[in-house]
Coordinates of C-alpha atoms in Angstrom, one line a residue:
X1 CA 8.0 21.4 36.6
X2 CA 8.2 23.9 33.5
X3 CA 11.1 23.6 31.1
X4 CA 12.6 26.2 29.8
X5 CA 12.0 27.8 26.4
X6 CA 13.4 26.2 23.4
X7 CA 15.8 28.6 21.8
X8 CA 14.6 29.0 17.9
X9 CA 16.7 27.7 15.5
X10 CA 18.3 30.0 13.5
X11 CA 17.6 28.6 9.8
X12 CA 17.7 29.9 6.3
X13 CA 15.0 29.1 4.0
X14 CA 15.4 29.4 -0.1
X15 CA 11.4 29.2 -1.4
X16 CA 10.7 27.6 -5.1
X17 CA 14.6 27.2 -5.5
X18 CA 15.5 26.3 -9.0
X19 CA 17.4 23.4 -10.1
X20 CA 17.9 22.1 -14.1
X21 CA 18.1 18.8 -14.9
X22 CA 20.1 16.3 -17.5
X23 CA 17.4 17.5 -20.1
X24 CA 16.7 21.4 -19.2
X25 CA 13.7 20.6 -17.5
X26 CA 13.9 23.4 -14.2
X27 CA 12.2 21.5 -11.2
X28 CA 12.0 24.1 -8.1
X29 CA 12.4 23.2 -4.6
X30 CA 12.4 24.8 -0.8
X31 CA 15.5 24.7 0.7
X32 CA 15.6 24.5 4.5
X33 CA 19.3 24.7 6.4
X34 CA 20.6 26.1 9.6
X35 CA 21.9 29.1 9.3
X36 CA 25.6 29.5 9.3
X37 CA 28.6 28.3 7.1
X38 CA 28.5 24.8 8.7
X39 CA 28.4 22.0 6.2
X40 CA 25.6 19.3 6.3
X41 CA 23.8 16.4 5.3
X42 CA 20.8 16.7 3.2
X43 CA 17.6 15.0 3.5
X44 CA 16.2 15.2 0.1
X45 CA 12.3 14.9 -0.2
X46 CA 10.7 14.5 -3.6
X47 CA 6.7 14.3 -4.5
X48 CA 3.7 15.2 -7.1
X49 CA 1.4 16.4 -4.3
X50 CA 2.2 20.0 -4.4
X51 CA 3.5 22.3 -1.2
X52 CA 0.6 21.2 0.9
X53 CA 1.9 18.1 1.4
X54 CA 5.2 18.6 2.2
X55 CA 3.6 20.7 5.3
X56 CA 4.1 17.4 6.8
X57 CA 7.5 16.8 6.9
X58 CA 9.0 17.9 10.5
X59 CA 11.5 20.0 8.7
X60 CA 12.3 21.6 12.0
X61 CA 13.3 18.4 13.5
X62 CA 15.8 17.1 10.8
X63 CA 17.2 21.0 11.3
X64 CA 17.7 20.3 15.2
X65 CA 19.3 17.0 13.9
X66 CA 22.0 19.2 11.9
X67 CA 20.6 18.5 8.8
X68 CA 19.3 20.5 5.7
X69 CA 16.4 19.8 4.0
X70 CA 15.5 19.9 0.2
X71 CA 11.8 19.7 -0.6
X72 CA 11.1 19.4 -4.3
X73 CA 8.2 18.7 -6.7
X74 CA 8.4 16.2 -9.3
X75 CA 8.4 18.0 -12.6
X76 CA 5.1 18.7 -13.6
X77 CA 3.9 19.7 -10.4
X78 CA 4.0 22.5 -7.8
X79 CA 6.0 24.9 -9.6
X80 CA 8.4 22.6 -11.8
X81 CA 8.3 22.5 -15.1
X82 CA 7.9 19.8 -17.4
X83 CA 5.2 17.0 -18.1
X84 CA 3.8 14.7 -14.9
X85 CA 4.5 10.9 -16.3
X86 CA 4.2 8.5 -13.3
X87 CA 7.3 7.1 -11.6
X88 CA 8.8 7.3 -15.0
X89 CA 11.2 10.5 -14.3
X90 CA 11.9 10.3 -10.6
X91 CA 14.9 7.9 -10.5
X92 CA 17.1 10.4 -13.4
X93 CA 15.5 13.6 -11.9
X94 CA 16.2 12.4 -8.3
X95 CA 20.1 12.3 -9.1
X96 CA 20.3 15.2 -11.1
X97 CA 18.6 17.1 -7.6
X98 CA 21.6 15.4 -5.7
X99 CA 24.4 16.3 -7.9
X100 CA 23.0 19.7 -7.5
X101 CA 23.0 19.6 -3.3
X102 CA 26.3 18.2 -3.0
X103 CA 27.4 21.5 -5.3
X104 CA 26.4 23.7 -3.0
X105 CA 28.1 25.2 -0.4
X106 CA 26.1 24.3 2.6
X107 CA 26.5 20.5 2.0
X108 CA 29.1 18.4 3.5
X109 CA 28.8 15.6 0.4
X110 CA 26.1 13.6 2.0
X111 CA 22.3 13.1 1.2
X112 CA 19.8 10.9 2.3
X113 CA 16.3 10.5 1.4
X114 CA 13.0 9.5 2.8
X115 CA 9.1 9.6 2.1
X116 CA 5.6 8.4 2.3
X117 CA 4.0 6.5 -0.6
X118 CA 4.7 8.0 -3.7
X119 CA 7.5 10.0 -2.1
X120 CA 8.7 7.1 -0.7
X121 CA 8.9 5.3 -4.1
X122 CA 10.6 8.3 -5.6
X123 CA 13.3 7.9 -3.0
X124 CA 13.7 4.1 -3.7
X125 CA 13.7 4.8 -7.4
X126 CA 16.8 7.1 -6.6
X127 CA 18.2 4.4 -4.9
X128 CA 18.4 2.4 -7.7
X129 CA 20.3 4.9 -10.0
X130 CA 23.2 4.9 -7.4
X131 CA 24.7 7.9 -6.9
X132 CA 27.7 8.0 -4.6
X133 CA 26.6 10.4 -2.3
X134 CA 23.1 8.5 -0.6
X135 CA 24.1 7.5 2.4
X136 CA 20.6 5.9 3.7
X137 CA 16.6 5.9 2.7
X138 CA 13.7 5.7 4.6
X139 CA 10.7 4.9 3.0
X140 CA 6.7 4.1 4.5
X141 CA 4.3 2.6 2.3
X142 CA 5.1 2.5 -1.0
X143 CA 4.8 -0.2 -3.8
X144 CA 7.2 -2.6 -5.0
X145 CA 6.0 -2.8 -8.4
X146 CA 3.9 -0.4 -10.6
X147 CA 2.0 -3.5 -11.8
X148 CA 1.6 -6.2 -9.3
X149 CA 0.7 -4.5 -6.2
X150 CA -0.1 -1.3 -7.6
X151 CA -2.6 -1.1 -10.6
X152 CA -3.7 -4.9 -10.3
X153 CA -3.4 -7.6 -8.0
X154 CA -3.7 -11.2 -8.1
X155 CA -4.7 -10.3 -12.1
X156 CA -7.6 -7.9 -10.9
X157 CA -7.3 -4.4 -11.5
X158 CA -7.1 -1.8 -8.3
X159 CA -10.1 0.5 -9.4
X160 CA -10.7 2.0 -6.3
X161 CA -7.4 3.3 -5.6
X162 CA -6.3 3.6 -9.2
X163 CA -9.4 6.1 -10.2
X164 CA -9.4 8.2 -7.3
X165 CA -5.5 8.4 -7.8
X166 CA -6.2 9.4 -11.5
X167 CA -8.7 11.7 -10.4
X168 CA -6.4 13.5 -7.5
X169 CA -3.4 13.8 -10.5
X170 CA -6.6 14.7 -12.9
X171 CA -6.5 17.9 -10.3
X172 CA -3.0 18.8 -9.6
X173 CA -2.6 18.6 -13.6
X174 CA -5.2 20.9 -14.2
X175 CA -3.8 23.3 -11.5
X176 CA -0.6 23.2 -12.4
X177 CA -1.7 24.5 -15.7
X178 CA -3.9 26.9 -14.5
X179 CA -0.8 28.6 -13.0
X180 CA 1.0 28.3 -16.1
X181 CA -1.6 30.3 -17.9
X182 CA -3.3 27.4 -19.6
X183 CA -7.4 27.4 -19.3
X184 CA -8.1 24.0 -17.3
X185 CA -11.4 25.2 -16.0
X186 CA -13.7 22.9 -17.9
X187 CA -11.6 20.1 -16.7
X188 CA -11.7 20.6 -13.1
X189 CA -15.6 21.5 -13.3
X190 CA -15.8 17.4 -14.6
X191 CA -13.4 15.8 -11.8
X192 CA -15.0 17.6 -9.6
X193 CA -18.6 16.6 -10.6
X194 CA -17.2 12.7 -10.7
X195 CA -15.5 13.0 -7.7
X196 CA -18.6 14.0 -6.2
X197 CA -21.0 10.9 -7.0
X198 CA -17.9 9.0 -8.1
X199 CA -21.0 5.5 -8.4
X200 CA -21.4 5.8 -11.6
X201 CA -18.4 6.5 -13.4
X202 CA -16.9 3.2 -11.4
X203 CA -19.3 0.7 -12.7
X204 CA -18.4 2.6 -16.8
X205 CA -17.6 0.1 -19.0
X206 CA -15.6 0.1 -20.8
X207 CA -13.3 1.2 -17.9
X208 CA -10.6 3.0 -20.2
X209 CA -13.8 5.6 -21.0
X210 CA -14.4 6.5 -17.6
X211 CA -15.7 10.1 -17.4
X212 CA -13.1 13.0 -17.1
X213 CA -10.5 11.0 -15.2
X214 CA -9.8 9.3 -18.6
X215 CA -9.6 13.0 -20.5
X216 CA -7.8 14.8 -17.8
X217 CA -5.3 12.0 -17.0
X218 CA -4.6 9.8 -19.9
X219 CA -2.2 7.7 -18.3
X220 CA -5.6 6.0 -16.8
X221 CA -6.2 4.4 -20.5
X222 CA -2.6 2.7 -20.5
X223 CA -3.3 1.2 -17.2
X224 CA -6.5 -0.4 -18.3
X225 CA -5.2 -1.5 -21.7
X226 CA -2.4 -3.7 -20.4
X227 CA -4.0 -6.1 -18.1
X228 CA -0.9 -8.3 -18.1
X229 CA 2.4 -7.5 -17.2
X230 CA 3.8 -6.5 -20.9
X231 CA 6.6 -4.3 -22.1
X232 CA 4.5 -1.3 -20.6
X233 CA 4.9 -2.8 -17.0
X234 CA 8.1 -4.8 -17.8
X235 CA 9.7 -0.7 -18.8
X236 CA 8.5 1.0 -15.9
X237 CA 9.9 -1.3 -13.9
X238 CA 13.4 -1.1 -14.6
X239 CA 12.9 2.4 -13.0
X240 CA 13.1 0.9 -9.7
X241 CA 15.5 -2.0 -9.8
X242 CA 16.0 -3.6 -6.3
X243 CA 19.6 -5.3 -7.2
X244 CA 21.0 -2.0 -7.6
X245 CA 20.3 -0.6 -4.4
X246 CA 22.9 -0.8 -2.3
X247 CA 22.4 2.4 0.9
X248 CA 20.6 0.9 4.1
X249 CA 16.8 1.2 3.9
X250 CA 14.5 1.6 7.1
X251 CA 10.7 0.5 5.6
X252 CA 7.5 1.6 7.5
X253 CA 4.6 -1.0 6.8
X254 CA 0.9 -0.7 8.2
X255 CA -1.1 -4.1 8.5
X256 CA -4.0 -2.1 6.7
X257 CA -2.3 -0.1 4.2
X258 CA -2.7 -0.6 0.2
X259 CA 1.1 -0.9 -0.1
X260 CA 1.4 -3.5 2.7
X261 CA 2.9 -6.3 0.6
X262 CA 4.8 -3.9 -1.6
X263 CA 6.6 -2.3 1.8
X264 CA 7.4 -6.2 3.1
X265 CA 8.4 -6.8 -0.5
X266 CA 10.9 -4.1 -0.7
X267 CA 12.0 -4.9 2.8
X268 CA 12.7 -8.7 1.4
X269 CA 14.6 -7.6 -2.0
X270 CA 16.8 -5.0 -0.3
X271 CA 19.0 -6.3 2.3
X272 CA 20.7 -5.3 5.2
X273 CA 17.4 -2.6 6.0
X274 CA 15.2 -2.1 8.9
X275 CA 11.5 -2.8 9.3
X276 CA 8.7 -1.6 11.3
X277 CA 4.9 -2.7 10.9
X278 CA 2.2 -0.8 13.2
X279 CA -1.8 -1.3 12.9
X280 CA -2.0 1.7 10.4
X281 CA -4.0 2.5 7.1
X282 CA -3.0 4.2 5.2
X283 CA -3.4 7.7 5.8
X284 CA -3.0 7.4 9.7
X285 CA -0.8 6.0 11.8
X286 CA -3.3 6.8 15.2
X287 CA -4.0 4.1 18.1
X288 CA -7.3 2.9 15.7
X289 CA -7.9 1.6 13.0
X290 CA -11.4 1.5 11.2
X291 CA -13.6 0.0 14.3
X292 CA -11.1 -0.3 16.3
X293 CA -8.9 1.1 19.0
X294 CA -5.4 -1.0 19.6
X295 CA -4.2 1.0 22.3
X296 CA -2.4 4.0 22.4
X297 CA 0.7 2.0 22.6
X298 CA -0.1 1.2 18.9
X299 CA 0.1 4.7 17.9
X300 CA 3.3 5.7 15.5
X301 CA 4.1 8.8 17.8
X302 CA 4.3 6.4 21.2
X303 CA 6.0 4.2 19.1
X304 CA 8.6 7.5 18.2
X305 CA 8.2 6.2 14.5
X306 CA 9.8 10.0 13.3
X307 CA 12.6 9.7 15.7
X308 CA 13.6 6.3 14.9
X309 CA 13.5 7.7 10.9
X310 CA 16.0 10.4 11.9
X311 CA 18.2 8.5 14.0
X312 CA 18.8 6.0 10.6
X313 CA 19.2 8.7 8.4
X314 CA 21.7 10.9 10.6
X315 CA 23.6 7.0 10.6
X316 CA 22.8 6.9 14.3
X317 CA 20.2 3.8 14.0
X318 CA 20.2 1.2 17.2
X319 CA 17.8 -0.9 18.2
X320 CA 15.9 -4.2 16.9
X321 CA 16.0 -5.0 13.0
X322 CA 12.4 -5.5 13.3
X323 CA 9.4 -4.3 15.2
X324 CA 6.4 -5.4 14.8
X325 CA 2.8 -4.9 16.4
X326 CA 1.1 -8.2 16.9
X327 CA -3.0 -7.2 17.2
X328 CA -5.5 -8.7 19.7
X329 CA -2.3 -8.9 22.5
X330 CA -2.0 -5.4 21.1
X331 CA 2.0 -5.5 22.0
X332 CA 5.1 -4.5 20.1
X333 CA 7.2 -7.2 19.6
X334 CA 11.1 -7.2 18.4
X335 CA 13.0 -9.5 16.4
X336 CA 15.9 -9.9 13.9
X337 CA 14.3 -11.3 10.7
X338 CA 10.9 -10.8 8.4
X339 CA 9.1 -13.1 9.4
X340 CA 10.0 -14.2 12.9
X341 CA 11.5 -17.5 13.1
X342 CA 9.3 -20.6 14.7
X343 CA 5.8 -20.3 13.6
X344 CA 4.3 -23.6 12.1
X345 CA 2.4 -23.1 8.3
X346 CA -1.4 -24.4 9.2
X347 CA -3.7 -25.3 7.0
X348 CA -7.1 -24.8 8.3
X349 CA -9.6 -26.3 6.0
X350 CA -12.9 -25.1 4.4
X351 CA -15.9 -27.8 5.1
X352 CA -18.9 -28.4 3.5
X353 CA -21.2 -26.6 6.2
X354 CA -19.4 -23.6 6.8
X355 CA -16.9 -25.7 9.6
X356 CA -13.0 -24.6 9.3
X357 CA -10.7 -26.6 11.4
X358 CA -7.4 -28.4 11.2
X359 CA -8.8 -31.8 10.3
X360 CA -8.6 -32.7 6.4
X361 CA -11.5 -33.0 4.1
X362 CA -13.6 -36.4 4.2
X363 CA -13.9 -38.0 0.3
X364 CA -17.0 -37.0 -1.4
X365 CA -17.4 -34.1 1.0
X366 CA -20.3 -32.1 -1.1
X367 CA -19.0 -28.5 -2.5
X368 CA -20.5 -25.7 -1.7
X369 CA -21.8 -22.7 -4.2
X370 CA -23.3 -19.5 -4.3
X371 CA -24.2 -17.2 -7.3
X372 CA -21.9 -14.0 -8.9
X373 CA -23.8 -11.3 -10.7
X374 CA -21.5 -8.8 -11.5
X375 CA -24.6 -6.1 -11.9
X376 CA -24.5 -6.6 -7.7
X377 CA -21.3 -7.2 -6.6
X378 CA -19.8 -7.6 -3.0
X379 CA -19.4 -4.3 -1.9
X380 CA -16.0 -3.4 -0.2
X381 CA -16.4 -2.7 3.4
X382 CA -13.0 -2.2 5.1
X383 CA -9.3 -3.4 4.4
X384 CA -6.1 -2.8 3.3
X385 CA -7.9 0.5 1.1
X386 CA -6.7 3.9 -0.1
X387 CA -10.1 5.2 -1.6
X388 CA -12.1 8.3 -1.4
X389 CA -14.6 7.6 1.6
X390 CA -11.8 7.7 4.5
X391 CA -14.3 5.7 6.8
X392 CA -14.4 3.1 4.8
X393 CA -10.7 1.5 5.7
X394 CA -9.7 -1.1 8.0
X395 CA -10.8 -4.0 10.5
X396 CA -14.7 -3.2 9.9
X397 CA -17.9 -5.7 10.6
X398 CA -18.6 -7.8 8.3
X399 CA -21.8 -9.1 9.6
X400 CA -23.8 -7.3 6.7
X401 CA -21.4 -8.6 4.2
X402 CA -21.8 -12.2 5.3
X403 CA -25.3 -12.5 5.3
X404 CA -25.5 -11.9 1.3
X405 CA -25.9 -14.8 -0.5
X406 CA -23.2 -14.4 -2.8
X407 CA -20.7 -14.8 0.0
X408 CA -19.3 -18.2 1.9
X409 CA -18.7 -18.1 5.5
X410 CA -16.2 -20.6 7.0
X411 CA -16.0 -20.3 10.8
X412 CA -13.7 -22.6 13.6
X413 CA -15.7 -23.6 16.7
X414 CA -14.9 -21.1 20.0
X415 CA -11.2 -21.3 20.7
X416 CA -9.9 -22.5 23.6
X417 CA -6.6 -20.8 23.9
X418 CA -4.9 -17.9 22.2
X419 CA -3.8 -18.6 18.5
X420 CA -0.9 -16.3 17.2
X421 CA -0.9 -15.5 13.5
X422 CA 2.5 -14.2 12.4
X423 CA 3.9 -14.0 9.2
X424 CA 2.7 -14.3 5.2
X425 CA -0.5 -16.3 4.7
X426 CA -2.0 -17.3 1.3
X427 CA -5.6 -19.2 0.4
X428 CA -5.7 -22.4 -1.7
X429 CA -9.4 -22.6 -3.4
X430 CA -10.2 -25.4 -5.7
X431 CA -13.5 -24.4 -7.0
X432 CA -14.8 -23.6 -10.3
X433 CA -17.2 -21.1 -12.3
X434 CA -20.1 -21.6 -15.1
X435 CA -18.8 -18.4 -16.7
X436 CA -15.7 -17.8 -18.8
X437 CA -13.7 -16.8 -16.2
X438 CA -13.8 -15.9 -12.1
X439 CA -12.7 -13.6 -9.7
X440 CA -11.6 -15.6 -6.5
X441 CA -11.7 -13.7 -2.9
X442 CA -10.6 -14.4 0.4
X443 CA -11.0 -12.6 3.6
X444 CA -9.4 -13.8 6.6
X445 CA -12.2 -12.8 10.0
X446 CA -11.5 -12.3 13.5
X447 CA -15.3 -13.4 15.1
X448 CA -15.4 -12.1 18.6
X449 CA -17.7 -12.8 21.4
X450 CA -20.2 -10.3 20.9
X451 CA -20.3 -11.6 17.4
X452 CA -18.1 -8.7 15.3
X453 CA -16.9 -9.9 12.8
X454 CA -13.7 -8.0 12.0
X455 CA -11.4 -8.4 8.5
X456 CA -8.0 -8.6 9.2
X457 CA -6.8 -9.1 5.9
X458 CA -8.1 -10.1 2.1
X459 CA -6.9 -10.9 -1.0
X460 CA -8.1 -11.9 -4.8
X461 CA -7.0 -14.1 -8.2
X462 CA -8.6 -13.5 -11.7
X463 CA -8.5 -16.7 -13.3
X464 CA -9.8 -18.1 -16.8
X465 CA -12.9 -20.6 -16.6
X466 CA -10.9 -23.9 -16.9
X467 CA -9.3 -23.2 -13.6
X468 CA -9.8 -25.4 -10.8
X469 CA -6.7 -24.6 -8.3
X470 CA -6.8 -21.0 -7.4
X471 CA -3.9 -19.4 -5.0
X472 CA -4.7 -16.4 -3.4
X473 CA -2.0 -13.7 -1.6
X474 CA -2.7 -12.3 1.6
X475 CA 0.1 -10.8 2.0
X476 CA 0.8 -11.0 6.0
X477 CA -0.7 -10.0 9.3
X478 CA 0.6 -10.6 13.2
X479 CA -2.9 -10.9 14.8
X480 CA -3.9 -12.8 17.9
X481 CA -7.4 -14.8 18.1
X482 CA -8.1 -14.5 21.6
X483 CA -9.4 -17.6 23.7
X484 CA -13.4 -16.8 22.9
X485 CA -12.7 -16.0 19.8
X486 CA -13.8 -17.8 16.7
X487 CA -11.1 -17.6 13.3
X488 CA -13.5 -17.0 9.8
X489 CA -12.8 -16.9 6.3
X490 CA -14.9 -15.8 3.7
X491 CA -14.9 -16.9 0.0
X492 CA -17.0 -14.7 -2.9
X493 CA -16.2 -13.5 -6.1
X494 CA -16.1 -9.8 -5.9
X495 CA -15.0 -7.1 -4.2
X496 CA -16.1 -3.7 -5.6
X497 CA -15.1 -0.9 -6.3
X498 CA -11.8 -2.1 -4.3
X499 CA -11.5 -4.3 -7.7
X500 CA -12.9 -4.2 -10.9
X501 CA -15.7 -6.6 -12.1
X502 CA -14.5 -9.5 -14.1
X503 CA -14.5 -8.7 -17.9
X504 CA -16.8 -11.6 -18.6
X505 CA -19.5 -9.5 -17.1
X506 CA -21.8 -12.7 -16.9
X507 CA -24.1 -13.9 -14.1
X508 CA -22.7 -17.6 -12.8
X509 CA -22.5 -20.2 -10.4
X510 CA -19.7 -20.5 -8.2
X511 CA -18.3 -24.2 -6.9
X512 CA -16.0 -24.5 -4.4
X513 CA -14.8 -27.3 -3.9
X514 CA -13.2 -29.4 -0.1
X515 CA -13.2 -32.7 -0.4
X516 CA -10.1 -35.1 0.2
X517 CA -9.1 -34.8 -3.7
X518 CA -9.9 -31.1 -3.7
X519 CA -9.3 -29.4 -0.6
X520 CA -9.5 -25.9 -0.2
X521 CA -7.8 -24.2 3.0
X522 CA -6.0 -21.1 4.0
X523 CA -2.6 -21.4 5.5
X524 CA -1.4 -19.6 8.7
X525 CA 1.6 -19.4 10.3
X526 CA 0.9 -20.2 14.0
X527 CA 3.4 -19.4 16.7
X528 CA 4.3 -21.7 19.4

């Protein structure tokens, strides 16, 4: 049976539509609204990405919902004006853009905003300046802090992610001054030429002289230079304070996206939102993810992911506070609170051997070691990535990984049943390094049958050399070993170019250390 043809919408559309801000700075926007004299609410959309991305917003189905639409770019991209200085602008700029909607004629008083990493940030940062008219925000993968999280985890700076971000701003900088007149030609020949046998410029050193991306996008230096969180972080982050955000906020997570912990974060500091968490990288929200397919249940669209966003920002929101895909079942699952109540924290130790069970460390139990040179490093294969090779993200096997030397395999025997993971998880390591300082890794492994050996998630600490206890954040995961299955965890001291080498830059032996007065485990939270 056919159905009928959809009407079209009768909508007016404003290209490039200028608005001023506090400090004259003109930012330009497109303005989408059904036609008519009705008065609406606004979805307001802000980004650095330029029109192509906003191509991706389903402006015709916020219009069916009876809502306009404001697409703008942050100032110093697109067509705005100004000068591009990360996150710095976008909470001030953000409520200038609203005071200007509510102004206008076509708007009933009420905005809303919403976005997808950067955009998404832009839309909590407006948030936390509070203007009366947000009603609601709905934001997907996006950082909680533009240190930890962001540019450097666990102490280890993001170098994947943060140079080929640099590099992609490196661009839309030079093109935006291109169309201003300005002769950027030279500068895109470089990024381009980087971009395209990026190997080299990675392993520069020092990292603040990295060719072009540090000349076309100087912001790139002040990341480097402040390892620690300093005034330069401490700043920046009063542009997004979570205390002062008071509209609802529905957060979309991905158990393999960069910003995982930033989203689940947010969700935690912001109270009263909503949550959902699919098996997504990300850049795609599909059924798969790296090598493998979750079933097309897993999917974002057969999860109606869009509709649920435009039901909470219309006010119309019903439904579970949380859902959640749990991998391996490969089912959604519903529940009230981030995490679910009822799971039991686990320690699962590391044995001498390559054993990792439930039973404690015997005293004396030898330590194990293996050997860091920092002119080889462990090379990232898969995970929670957003770098330039898009195959290279995800649950991917680690087999090759594991059988370098400069990486510790701990693996349970065959399970008998179904364990449940659900919730945060964290790695305790006591172990310790002949060079001035370490990089600690761990990678939590789902060993099937066939003998895949699939990541599920990983995380790292940079700590001095007198270090012995080393905690390491994996953020969180809801992943089922299946009966057959074997659970793994891997230890090393690198992970490049996901992270940058540590500074020492010296060859060294690794101890690690699980006896009874030194125990090293990870710690998952097992539902009943």
């Amino acid at each position: 049976m056919t159905k009928p043809d959809r009407p079209a919408l009768p909508a007016v559309t404003v290209l490039d539509q200028p608005i001023a801000m506090r400090d004259g700075a003109v930012l330009r926007a497109d303005v989408h609204r059904p036609a008519g004299d009705g008065r609406h609410r606004t979805l307001l959309v802000r980004g650095p990405y330029g029109e192509g991305v906003f191509r991706s917003v389903p402006v015709g189905a916020y219009l069916r919902a009876g809502m306009a639409v404001v697409l703008q770019h942050c100032r110093g991209r697109g067509t705005s004006d100004g000068e591009f200085t990360p996150w710095a602008d976008e909470g001030r700029d953000g409520a200038d853009t609203v005071d200007w909607i509510t102004a206008q004629e076509w708007s009933n008083g009420e905005v809303v905003a919403a976005g997808t990493s950067y955009l998404a940030g832009c839309a909590l940062q407006l948030a936390s300046e509070r203007p009366d008219a947000l009603k609601a925000v709905a934001a997907s993968m996006t950082p909680h802090d533009f240190y930890d999280g962001l540019n450097y985890h666990g102490g280890a700076f993001a170098l994947g992610s943060a140079f080929f971000w640099a590099a992609l701003q490196g661009l839309l900088g030079a093109t935006h001054d291109l169309a201003g007149g300005v002769d950027a030609r030279p500068r895109l020949a470089a990024l381009m030429g980087v971009l395209s046998d990026p190997g080299a410029a990675l392993r520069t050193l020092p990292l603040r002289d990295a060719p072009a991306v540090a000349d076309a996008f100087p912001f790139w230096r002040d990341w480097v230079d402040h390892p620690e969180r300093d005034a330069y972080w401490t700043d920046l982050a009063e542009t997004l304070r979570h205390d002062r955000i008071a509209v609802p906020v529905l957060h979309v997570a991905g158990w393999f996206d960069v910003f995982l912990r930033g989203t689940l974060e947010n969700h935690r500091r912001i109270p009263g939102g909503r949550l959902i968490i699919g098996p997504w990288t990300h850049l795609s929200q599909t059924a798969g993810a790296g090598e493998l397919h979750f079933g097309y249940a897993a999917s974002a669209q057969a999860a109606q992911v869009e509709a649920a966003q435009i039901a909470f920002l219309r006010g119309d929101a019903r439904g579970p506070a949380v859902r959640y895909f749990t991998m391996g079942a490969n089912v959604w699952r519903e529940g009230a609170s981030w995490p679910p109540p009822g799971a039991t924290s686990t320690r699962f130790y590391l044995h001498s051997g390559g054993s990792l069970s439930e039973d404690e460390p015997a005293p004396g139990a030898a330590p194990s070691r293996f050997p860091h040179d920092p002119d080889d490093p462990v090379p990232t294969h898969g995970g929670n990535l957003l770098l330039s090779d898009p195959v290279n993200v995800g649950p991917r096997d680690q087999r090759a990984v594991e059988a370098r030397p400069d990486v510790l395999v701990f693996t349970t025997p065959v399970l008998d049943r179904d364990v449940e993971v659900t919730g945060p998880v964290r790695a305790v390591l006591h172990a310790a390094t002949s060079a001035p300082g370490a990089d600690w890794t761990a990678k939590l492994v789902d060993v099937h049958p066939d003998g895949r050996a699939t990541n599920v998630l990983d995380g790292i600490v940079r700590s001095g050399g007198g270090a012995l206890r080393h905690e390491i954040d994996l953020a969180a995961t809801s992943q089922t070993f299946r009966a057959g299955h074997r659970i793994r965890v891997q230890v090393a001291s690198s992970d490049f170019p996901r992270f940058d080498r540590h500074p020492s830059m010296v060859r060294a032996e690794q101890t690690v250390f699980h006896d009874a007065g030194r125990p090293s485990w990870i710690e998952l939270p097992v539902m009943p």
